[in-house]
């Protein structure tokens, strides 16, 4: 395949043939590295499903334990405010030993909302707006797994009582029982302004950025520190070929592997999620994997662009770090510093208040992660996206320039050079 | 002249030693088809000199021309004429022998047809055919050195720079190396060979430059050096020159 279109020609210092050759060599050399194989393919593709399955089992067990535990349920207003039928349903609910009434009574709805948000109560019973559903009762619960399970349990408790007593009584009297559930369920987020906080798609994309960083680490070491350690850098320094083309070849190869790592991780996560969605559907009523990823085509296009920009930026930072090292072992230690940073940034970006704005668009790398977040929550803003990509790619260009200086032009250890400059400055 | 080194100086900085000259006013020439030996103890400045000639390092002062091309002003033209080989073979561990030769041949802009012929010829002449598809990481030290030789001459350079090429090699691998040097000379290639092994320099070199503490102490044929110092063999010549220098210093 001709790759010359990737590099404009004629450009001083760039040679498409050397670039193509460099990409071929770097990819071949990197793919045969067992570290690259483990961290780029094995970990995201194989280890991730294991983690997810374990996490899913953990959540299931936790939910099962929660279902068994006694739930504190509040009551809006006084019991005497409710009509006799409603009181009987409420009594029935609290007759179940799994539900305990929250004391003191006579709370306002606002108080109870706050108590839910704090986690002090699991939910509360209040009057519905109309009585079309039979009892005219509503149960307000938090919109999470525990809340959904709670409603199911509450309805089941009252349904049982209703089926055994009211329905039979109506039937015996020859009357038609109303056919409805005792509680009308109202789901409520504890932080309704925190858009996208529970988005599974967002978690998937942000999680894959971690693997993108991990996927870039070993290829970056392979193209820089390993070349120093095995003296292959000397051999490519003395060939009559453009150093910039070779440097770009290294950069694009590492970026491609990092991108591939993230994509494989996403595919793996989706595959596992499809596999587990049936069980998830049982656990979370109304859960739909398809709806979680139902993003517009423009969002996916921007996501692709953001991932490419992330791969290029992270690869450049990793190459710079690894090129400062003279051995693979030391590079493995030093690369852990930017790696920790790149793992921390996506986690930070998950905070609901962190969104892509005119200010955050100026923070390299963080802005790209926030761009991914914006794409997932549907807040497409091309001017901010261009700014974010421009700033991050500027960082990548600086890193690449320094790495090229170190790998191809520098005559001494850069750290020694800095030490020398500091001494000269002190002497002066 | 294939190689002209003119008043070459290279200053380094080391936190322990401060500023020092690894090469201090070094000048010599190498004619076509000549083997020039750079003989000196460890740390004398041999490798630094060779790295400047091969464009890996830049000189602080002075100039180097390879077939009329200044290595600083026209590095790519000079590089096309240079083949560099050191004791550290500098091979990609996970590439096969053929892949390495293809990679370097293409980097040196050898056309595909010529490259295929040269690879075949080199694999045959260096007895590397059984290892053509083997990854370099799995090869013995001697075989790796043969691959490094093939890599260094894949573009048929005019000037071969050999930096202590026999270091760490066994007797048989050293013999292969020496045969390669003689064959290159027979083909009219110029060779700069750095070594600290007297026998190797005596056996292979047409002219010898003795280097110590970054300075070229003497330069000439073995007979000229013997006459100059009154020594009977290269070892005596070398010791005499180095001790004289040390006495002058003290």
XYZ file of C-alpha atoms in Angstrom:
678
model
C 0.000 0.000 0.000
C 1.321 3.440 -0.867
C 1.653 5.609 2.197
C 3.138 8.620 0.452
C -0.186 10.464 0.715
C 0.376 10.641 4.471
C 3.278 12.970 3.948
C 3.133 15.979 1.677
C 5.891 16.055 -0.902
C 8.048 17.949 -1.616
C 8.603 19.129 1.952
C 12.152 19.969 3.035
C 13.549 17.312 5.337
C 10.768 14.819 4.682
C 11.087 11.803 2.452
C 7.902 9.747 1.932
C 9.887 6.634 1.004
C 11.916 6.815 4.224
C 8.753 7.550 6.190
C 7.034 4.502 4.759
C 10.100 2.361 5.417
C 10.388 3.656 8.962
C 6.716 2.895 9.691
C 7.149 -0.621 8.273
C 10.222 -1.281 10.397
C 8.824 0.209 13.615
C 5.519 -1.663 13.347
C 7.268 -4.938 12.557
C 9.743 -4.490 15.404
C 7.090 -3.359 17.884
C 4.555 -6.081 17.061
C 7.210 -8.723 17.694
C 7.887 -7.309 21.164
C 6.275 -9.484 23.823
C 5.668 -6.424 26.022
C 3.730 -4.753 23.209
C 1.800 -7.956 22.657
C 0.888 -8.193 26.336
C 0.023 -4.547 26.988
C -1.513 -3.718 23.618
C -3.495 -6.847 22.900
C -3.602 -9.259 25.780
C -4.467 -6.834 28.584
C -7.205 -4.818 26.828
C -8.717 -7.762 24.987
C -8.434 -10.595 27.475
C -7.903 -9.064 30.878
C -10.642 -6.485 30.500
C -13.488 -9.046 30.110
C -12.226 -10.812 33.211
C -12.287 -7.531 35.145
C -15.773 -6.701 33.861
C -17.165 -10.129 34.668
C -15.680 -9.924 38.160
C -17.022 -6.394 38.605
C -20.436 -7.482 37.388
C -20.488 -10.403 39.797
C -19.407 -8.072 42.580
C -22.211 -5.625 41.771
C -24.725 -8.485 41.585
C -23.633 -9.779 44.974
C -23.733 -6.284 46.414
C -27.198 -5.694 45.044
C -28.354 -9.046 46.365
C -26.987 -8.104 49.789
C -28.681 -4.726 49.617
C -31.974 -6.323 48.655
C -31.740 -8.457 51.754
C -30.887 -5.540 54.029
C -33.517 -3.441 55.812
C -34.404 -0.311 53.854
C -35.258 2.980 55.484
C -38.335 4.404 53.805
C -39.600 7.873 54.537
C -43.163 9.070 54.423
C -44.083 12.473 53.094
C -46.363 14.210 55.565
C -48.291 12.416 58.309
C -49.904 9.012 57.977
C -53.206 10.572 58.908
C -53.014 12.717 55.760
C -53.518 9.591 53.649
C -56.903 8.007 52.955
C -57.742 4.570 54.507
C -56.872 2.515 51.434
C -53.541 4.264 51.108
C -52.861 3.775 54.817
C -53.542 0.064 54.493
C -51.063 -0.200 51.613
C -48.458 1.770 53.602
C -49.043 -0.395 56.679
C -48.631 -3.444 54.520
C -45.307 -2.096 53.189
C -43.923 -1.481 56.655
C -45.268 -4.805 57.905
C -42.588 -6.352 55.725
C -39.477 -6.698 57.888
C -37.252 -5.625 54.977
C -38.690 -2.109 55.085
C -38.359 0.174 58.064
C -40.128 3.450 58.392
C -37.848 6.433 58.726
C -38.420 8.406 61.914
C -39.385 11.091 62.671
C -42.412 11.442 60.470
C -44.041 14.544 59.038
C -41.166 15.334 56.691
C -41.670 17.565 53.707
C -40.880 16.236 50.243
C -37.912 18.606 50.010
C -36.463 17.152 53.240
C -36.939 13.641 51.979
C -35.321 14.445 48.611
C -32.302 15.715 50.486
C -32.233 12.598 52.684
C -32.237 10.423 49.554
C -29.377 12.411 48.067
C -27.422 11.922 51.308
C -28.179 8.201 51.281
C -29.920 8.419 54.691
C -33.062 6.812 53.269
C -33.610 4.522 50.310
C -36.797 6.258 49.189
C -40.047 7.695 50.395
C -43.747 7.242 49.898
C -45.880 10.153 48.891
C -49.271 10.835 47.364
C -49.596 10.419 43.623
C -51.039 13.161 41.484
C -54.112 11.096 40.663
C -55.676 7.821 41.682
C -55.808 6.226 38.274
C -53.332 3.597 39.341
C -55.522 2.434 42.179
C -54.079 3.540 45.480
C -52.785 6.902 44.305
C -49.469 6.317 45.981
C -46.062 7.169 44.577
C -42.687 6.017 45.686
C -39.758 8.295 45.021
C -36.433 6.535 44.892
C -32.953 7.330 43.672
C -32.196 6.438 40.069
C -29.594 3.796 40.679
C -29.405 0.029 40.795
C -30.364 -0.119 44.455
C -33.365 2.164 43.905
C -34.678 0.151 40.999
C -34.384 -3.060 42.997
C -36.117 -1.342 45.902
C -39.193 -0.413 43.848
C -39.440 -3.951 42.571
C -39.345 -5.236 46.159
C -41.878 -2.659 47.410
C -44.307 -3.376 44.610
C -43.906 -7.080 45.127
C -44.664 -6.743 48.865
C -47.808 -4.698 48.354
C -48.858 -6.693 45.280
C -48.774 -9.843 47.362
C -50.940 -8.297 50.021
C -53.205 -6.841 47.389
C -53.597 -10.162 45.563
C -54.245 -12.082 48.775
C -56.664 -9.708 50.430
C -58.175 -6.936 48.327
C -58.496 -8.775 45.024
C -60.054 -11.815 46.736
C -62.421 -9.583 48.740
C -63.546 -7.785 45.585
C -64.018 -11.069 43.764
C -66.039 -12.562 46.650
C -68.308 -9.533 46.553
C -68.656 -9.922 42.785
C -66.870 -6.673 42.109
C -64.130 -6.058 39.564
C -60.805 -5.273 41.302
C -58.793 -2.378 39.896
C -55.942 -3.753 37.963
C -52.937 -1.666 38.851
C -49.770 -1.661 40.850
C -49.922 -0.105 44.308
C -47.067 2.302 43.796
C -46.448 4.530 40.871
C -42.677 4.714 40.666
C -40.879 7.939 40.179
C -37.162 7.740 39.592
C -35.097 10.633 40.732
C -31.388 11.403 40.232
C -29.648 12.635 43.341
C -27.838 15.205 41.142
C -30.148 15.980 38.209
C -27.832 18.700 36.836
C -24.936 16.261 36.505
C -25.571 15.244 32.958
C -24.091 12.026 31.739
C -22.706 10.884 35.047
C -24.247 7.449 34.733
C -23.593 7.043 31.012
C -22.199 3.619 30.294
C -20.906 4.833 26.914
C -18.914 7.597 28.622
C -17.395 5.098 31.035
C -16.452 2.857 28.106
C -14.788 5.619 26.108
C -12.941 7.073 29.074
C -11.813 3.619 30.161
C -10.429 2.935 26.699
C -8.254 6.076 26.954
C -6.422 4.372 29.802
C -5.627 1.507 27.459
C -4.608 3.958 24.767
C -1.941 5.296 27.141
C -0.869 1.823 28.158
C -0.790 0.764 24.508
C 1.588 3.639 23.675
C 4.076 2.971 26.480
C 5.982 -0.073 25.258
C 6.065 0.858 21.558
C 7.471 4.256 22.628
C 10.198 2.496 24.605
C 10.842 0.197 21.660
C 11.422 3.079 19.211
C 13.647 5.158 21.486
C 15.262 3.773 24.661
C 15.665 0.309 23.177
C 17.404 1.823 20.154
C 19.829 3.572 22.510
C 20.479 0.479 24.593
C 21.212 -1.772 21.620
C 23.160 0.923 19.717
C 20.821 0.693 16.728
C 20.317 4.435 17.029
C 23.919 4.928 15.879
C 23.268 2.826 12.812
C 20.248 4.847 11.706
C 21.953 8.141 12.508
C 24.611 7.449 9.866
C 22.365 6.425 6.995
C 21.848 9.008 4.249
C 18.160 9.422 5.066
C 16.019 12.198 6.481
C 16.035 12.125 10.289
C 12.632 13.844 10.404
C 11.107 11.138 8.222
C 12.448 8.463 10.538
C 11.217 10.393 13.569
C 7.749 10.794 12.048
C 7.771 7.092 11.221
C 8.418 6.316 14.875
C 5.718 8.727 16.029
C 3.023 7.487 13.686
C 3.816 3.857 14.411
C 3.488 4.360 18.165
C 0.302 6.404 17.641
C -1.168 3.702 15.399
C -0.452 0.981 17.955
C -1.907 3.115 20.774
C -5.018 3.815 18.688
C -5.348 0.127 17.868
C -5.049 -0.701 21.547
C -7.913 1.657 22.421
C -10.091 0.357 19.579
C -9.468 -3.263 20.550
C -10.339 -2.395 24.119
C -13.596 -0.747 23.024
C -14.495 -3.732 20.868
C -13.688 -6.075 23.717
C -15.757 -4.028 26.172
C -18.707 -3.973 23.782
C -18.467 -7.704 23.172
C -18.449 -8.406 26.886
C -21.278 -5.951 27.454
C -23.441 -7.590 24.813
C -22.754 -10.887 26.479
C -23.672 -9.521 29.886
C -26.519 -7.245 28.793
C -29.092 -9.979 29.287
C -28.096 -10.319 32.920
C -27.855 -6.553 33.232
C -31.360 -6.261 31.831
C -32.588 -8.518 34.594
C -30.818 -6.470 37.209
C -31.476 -2.985 35.861
C -35.002 -2.628 34.582
C -35.121 -0.567 31.440
C -31.415 -1.097 30.700
C -30.619 -1.171 27.001
C -27.095 -1.400 25.642
C -28.272 -0.157 22.263
C -29.744 2.996 23.747
C -26.547 3.647 25.709
C -24.558 3.855 22.458
C -27.261 5.522 20.358
C -25.126 8.550 19.523
C -25.513 10.579 16.339
C -23.091 9.907 13.481
C -21.410 13.294 14.007
C -20.578 12.308 17.578
C -18.885 9.136 16.354
C -16.986 11.102 13.695
C -15.729 13.563 16.317
C -14.911 10.704 18.664
C -12.728 9.182 15.951
C -10.940 12.517 15.468
C -10.474 12.921 19.240
C -8.995 9.436 19.545
C -6.567 10.080 16.689
C -5.485 13.370 18.335
C -5.164 11.614 21.704
C -3.059 8.846 20.172
C -0.734 11.339 18.488
C -0.322 13.474 21.617
C 0.149 10.634 24.082
C 2.564 8.864 21.701
C 4.691 12.011 21.369
C 4.828 12.501 25.161
C 5.761 8.849 25.700
C 8.468 8.932 23.023
C 9.993 12.054 24.567
C 10.057 10.467 28.024
C 11.532 7.201 26.758
C 14.103 8.975 24.581
C 15.581 10.573 27.714
C 16.524 7.082 28.905
C 19.480 5.038 27.770
C 18.038 1.625 28.610
C 14.713 -0.182 28.416
C 14.708 -0.787 32.149
C 15.104 2.870 33.058
C 12.546 3.845 30.416
C 10.029 1.455 31.976
C 10.433 3.315 35.248
C 10.349 6.822 33.785
C 7.423 6.162 31.469
C 5.316 5.304 34.498
C 5.258 9.040 35.345
C 3.394 10.244 32.222
C 1.411 6.999 32.279
C 0.099 7.807 35.766
C -0.788 11.292 34.554
C -2.621 9.948 31.505
C -4.554 7.546 33.729
C -5.413 10.328 36.181
C -6.675 12.759 33.500
C -9.607 10.597 32.267
C -10.658 9.924 35.849
C -10.577 13.674 36.521
C -12.573 14.305 33.350
C -15.334 12.034 34.643
C -16.182 14.568 37.340
C -19.530 16.025 36.318
C -18.425 19.640 36.641
C -15.420 19.142 34.331
C -16.648 19.952 30.859
C -15.012 21.280 27.716
C -15.120 25.054 27.957
C -13.085 27.949 26.645
C -10.761 27.555 29.643
C -10.428 23.775 29.756
C -9.889 23.678 25.971
C -6.503 25.288 26.662
C -5.286 22.417 28.860
C -3.526 19.916 26.600
C -4.613 16.281 26.805
C -7.329 17.051 29.366
C -9.089 18.998 26.604
C -9.104 15.936 24.323
C -10.520 13.723 27.065
C -13.199 16.364 27.697
C -13.807 16.428 23.947
C -14.525 12.692 24.118
C -16.890 13.376 27.004
C -18.625 16.172 25.077
C -19.101 13.859 22.081
C -20.692 11.179 24.272
C -23.088 13.559 26.050
C -23.954 15.179 22.716
C -22.469 18.631 23.295
C -20.738 19.034 19.939
C -18.879 22.318 19.668
C -16.506 22.416 16.651
C -14.719 25.684 17.630
C -13.841 24.261 21.046
C -12.860 20.954 19.464
C -10.503 22.691 17.018
C -8.934 24.655 19.875
C -8.510 21.504 21.957
C -6.912 19.581 19.109
C -4.692 22.507 18.146
C -3.371 22.957 21.685
C -2.761 19.246 22.235
C -1.099 18.758 18.863
C 1.157 21.731 19.638
C 2.268 19.853 22.758
C 2.845 16.775 20.603
C 4.927 18.824 18.146
C 7.106 20.233 20.946
C 7.614 16.743 22.418
C 8.474 15.366 19.002
C 10.923 18.167 18.267
C 12.731 17.568 21.571
C 12.724 13.799 21.062
C 14.200 14.230 17.586
C 16.887 16.507 19.035
C 17.742 13.907 21.667
C 17.630 10.864 19.416
C 19.161 12.230 16.238
C 20.971 15.492 17.010
C 22.020 15.636 20.647
C 25.636 14.868 21.292
C 25.497 14.423 25.036
C 23.080 13.188 27.596
C 20.383 15.898 27.788
C 20.319 15.725 31.574
C 24.091 16.315 31.671
C 23.600 19.203 29.288
C 21.028 20.767 31.619
C 23.391 20.226 34.568
C 26.191 21.901 32.579
C 24.008 24.890 31.708
C 22.963 25.257 35.370
C 26.639 25.205 36.491
C 27.578 27.757 33.864
C 24.746 29.954 35.031
C 25.854 29.629 38.681
C 29.452 30.463 37.736
C 28.281 33.545 35.865
C 42.198 11.337 -0.611
C 39.123 9.484 0.611
C 39.251 10.951 4.104
C 40.803 14.179 5.331
C 40.659 14.982 9.049
C 41.853 18.497 9.745
C 42.609 19.908 13.237
C 39.687 18.103 14.798
C 38.642 19.102 18.309
C 35.793 17.827 20.429
C 35.001 19.284 23.820
C 32.812 17.443 26.316
C 31.505 18.295 29.727
C 31.362 15.799 32.536
C 30.034 16.736 35.995
C 33.005 14.947 37.621
C 35.780 16.087 35.300
C 34.446 19.416 34.108
C 35.263 20.419 30.528
C 37.738 18.255 28.628
C 38.835 17.568 25.064
C 38.191 14.024 23.853
C 39.887 14.992 20.563
C 42.505 17.690 20.617
C 43.794 18.924 17.268
C 43.749 15.624 15.422
C 44.735 15.602 11.736
C 45.321 12.696 9.356
C 44.446 11.536 5.853
C 43.436 8.187 4.404
C 44.050 7.385 0.754
C 41.928 5.158 -1.478
C 42.555 1.475 -0.770
C 44.456 2.238 2.439
C 43.922 0.774 5.909
C 44.600 3.406 8.546
C 44.836 2.194 12.116
C 43.986 4.399 15.060
C 45.798 2.838 17.986
C 45.355 3.961 21.551
C 44.424 2.880 25.066
C 40.843 2.947 26.344
C 39.543 6.506 26.657
C 42.179 7.884 24.264
C 39.590 9.465 21.982
C 39.474 6.865 19.196
C 35.730 6.303 19.303
C 34.968 10.027 19.526
C 37.122 10.674 16.461
C 35.406 7.916 14.514
C 31.953 9.074 15.606
C 32.703 12.568 14.340
C 33.921 11.161 11.012
C 30.787 9.059 10.696
C 28.551 12.132 11.426
C 27.146 10.772 14.703
C 28.832 13.599 16.630
C 29.613 17.142 15.622
C 33.122 18.528 16.029
C 33.743 21.529 18.279
C 36.447 22.707 15.878
C 38.133 21.463 12.730
C 36.772 19.701 9.678
C 36.337 16.259 8.171
C 35.821 15.592 4.472
C 34.889 12.257 2.919
C 35.616 12.123 -0.816
C 35.437 15.913 -0.842
C 32.154 16.149 1.105
C 32.329 18.033 4.392
C 30.587 15.880 7.013
C 29.075 18.900 8.742
C 27.904 20.789 5.664
C 26.851 17.813 3.532
C 26.156 15.057 6.057
C 23.836 13.042 3.819
C 26.318 12.998 0.920
C 29.087 11.931 3.308
C 26.912 9.276 4.935
C 26.223 7.674 1.570
C 29.979 7.034 1.311
C 30.516 5.735 4.837
C 30.013 2.293 6.339
C 30.244 2.186 10.142
C 30.886 -0.917 12.186
C 31.560 -1.161 15.901
C 32.009 -3.915 18.459
C 28.449 -3.321 19.617
C 26.740 -4.840 16.622
C 23.714 -2.486 16.698
C 21.182 -4.935 15.325
C 17.424 -4.945 15.798
C 16.789 -7.954 17.996
C 13.366 -8.776 16.554
C 14.106 -8.314 12.864
C 15.466 -11.150 10.762
C 18.844 -10.950 9.036
C 17.193 -10.393 5.641
C 14.826 -7.747 7.025
C 17.744 -5.806 8.512
C 19.661 -5.871 5.242
C 16.540 -4.826 3.321
C 15.842 -2.003 5.763
C 19.329 -0.524 5.642
C 19.674 -1.080 1.899
C 16.444 0.811 1.272
C 17.427 3.566 3.709
C 20.647 3.929 1.726
C 18.523 4.179 -1.440
C 19.857 1.027 -3.090
C 17.385 0.057 -5.813
C 15.361 -3.110 -5.216
C 16.984 -5.272 -7.888
C 20.528 -4.394 -6.849
C 19.567 -4.802 -3.196
C 18.229 -8.317 -3.744
C 21.429 -9.295 -5.554
C 23.662 -7.766 -2.875
C 21.759 -9.455 -0.050
C 22.115 -12.801 -1.789
C 25.831 -12.236 -2.374
C 26.507 -11.035 1.177
C 24.583 -13.884 2.776
C 26.610 -16.301 0.691
C 30.048 -14.710 1.177
C 29.596 -14.299 4.939
C 28.061 -17.772 5.269
C 24.848 -16.314 6.644
C 22.429 -18.219 4.401
C 21.241 -20.615 7.153
C 20.388 -17.577 9.319
C 18.658 -15.498 6.637
C 15.245 -15.851 8.285
C 16.465 -15.976 11.878
C 15.843 -13.054 14.210
C 19.043 -11.303 15.244
C 18.279 -11.711 18.940
C 18.721 -15.465 18.585
C 22.150 -15.332 16.898
C 25.591 -15.946 18.430
C 27.995 -13.036 18.897
C 30.099 -14.099 15.898
C 27.099 -14.412 13.604
C 25.756 -11.066 14.801
C 29.058 -9.460 13.907
C 28.827 -10.959 10.427
C 25.329 -9.504 10.055
C 26.661 -6.150 11.243
C 29.376 -6.333 8.563
C 26.779 -7.108 5.900
C 24.641 -4.209 7.135
C 27.591 -1.805 7.090
C 28.570 -2.604 3.489
C 25.122 -3.142 1.953
C 25.410 0.209 0.147
C 29.021 -0.468 -0.914
C 30.601 2.514 0.834
C 33.928 4.042 -0.183
C 35.074 4.482 3.407
C 34.720 1.828 6.104
C 34.949 2.966 9.711
C 35.610 0.086 12.063
C 35.505 0.913 15.760
C 37.232 -1.909 17.643
C 35.338 -4.434 15.523
C 36.989 -7.520 17.010
C 36.159 -6.686 20.630
C 34.515 -9.633 22.362
C 34.835 -11.928 19.351
C 36.304 -15.421 19.508
C 39.262 -16.477 17.351
C 37.129 -17.675 14.437
C 34.891 -14.615 14.405
C 37.989 -12.388 14.611
C 39.397 -14.219 11.604
C 36.179 -13.520 9.667
C 36.545 -9.853 10.581
C 40.169 -9.697 9.465
C 39.316 -11.435 6.188
C 36.598 -8.881 5.615
C 39.055 -5.997 6.171
C 41.546 -7.473 3.706
C 38.819 -8.107 1.103
C 37.584 -4.536 1.450
C 41.113 -3.245 0.885
C 41.437 -5.495 -2.162
C 38.252 -3.921 -3.526
C 39.839 -0.483 -3.208
C 37.910 0.610 -0.124
C 39.514 2.928 2.396
C 39.387 1.732 5.977
C 39.850 3.471 9.298
C 40.300 0.871 11.991
C 40.444 1.749 15.666
C 41.935 -0.804 17.998
C 43.913 -1.215 21.172
C 45.244 -4.605 20.056
C 48.828 -4.152 18.798
C 48.873 -7.403 16.801
C 45.735 -6.471 14.933
C 47.119 -3.068 13.961
C 50.484 -4.544 12.987
C 48.861 -7.260 10.877
C 46.253 -5.185 9.043
C 47.202 -1.510 8.862
C 49.183 0.270 6.151
C 49.646 3.311 8.345
C 49.053 3.777 12.045
C 48.145 6.831 14.098
C 48.898 6.568 17.815
C 46.448 8.468 19.950
C 46.454 9.182 23.664
C 44.474 11.625 25.822
C 42.781 13.021 22.726
C 46.044 13.890 20.907
C 47.544 12.176 17.891
C 51.116 11.485 19.087
C 52.545 10.059 15.869
C 51.402 8.920 12.468
C 53.076 6.835 9.760
C 53.898 3.344 8.566
C 55.179 0.847 11.094
C 58.745 1.326 9.826
C 58.466 5.103 10.066
C 57.207 4.834 13.622
C 60.028 2.438 14.545
C 62.567 4.852 13.107
C 60.981 7.774 14.890
C 61.020 6.139 18.314
C 63.771 3.538 18.042
C 61.379 0.756 19.030
C 61.667 -2.753 17.616
C 57.966 -3.479 17.366
C 54.672 -1.645 17.597
C 54.305 -2.316 21.315
C 57.656 -0.653 22.059
C 56.782 2.208 19.735
C 53.473 2.701 21.469
C 54.877 2.574 25.017
C 57.692 4.894 24.077
C 55.324 7.490 22.614
C 52.787 7.319 25.416
C 55.444 7.465 28.173
C 57.192 10.416 26.484
C 53.921 12.228 26.410
C 53.232 11.444 30.071
C 56.751 12.615 31.066
C 56.235 15.857 29.175
C 52.994 16.378 31.003
C 54.464 15.685 34.442
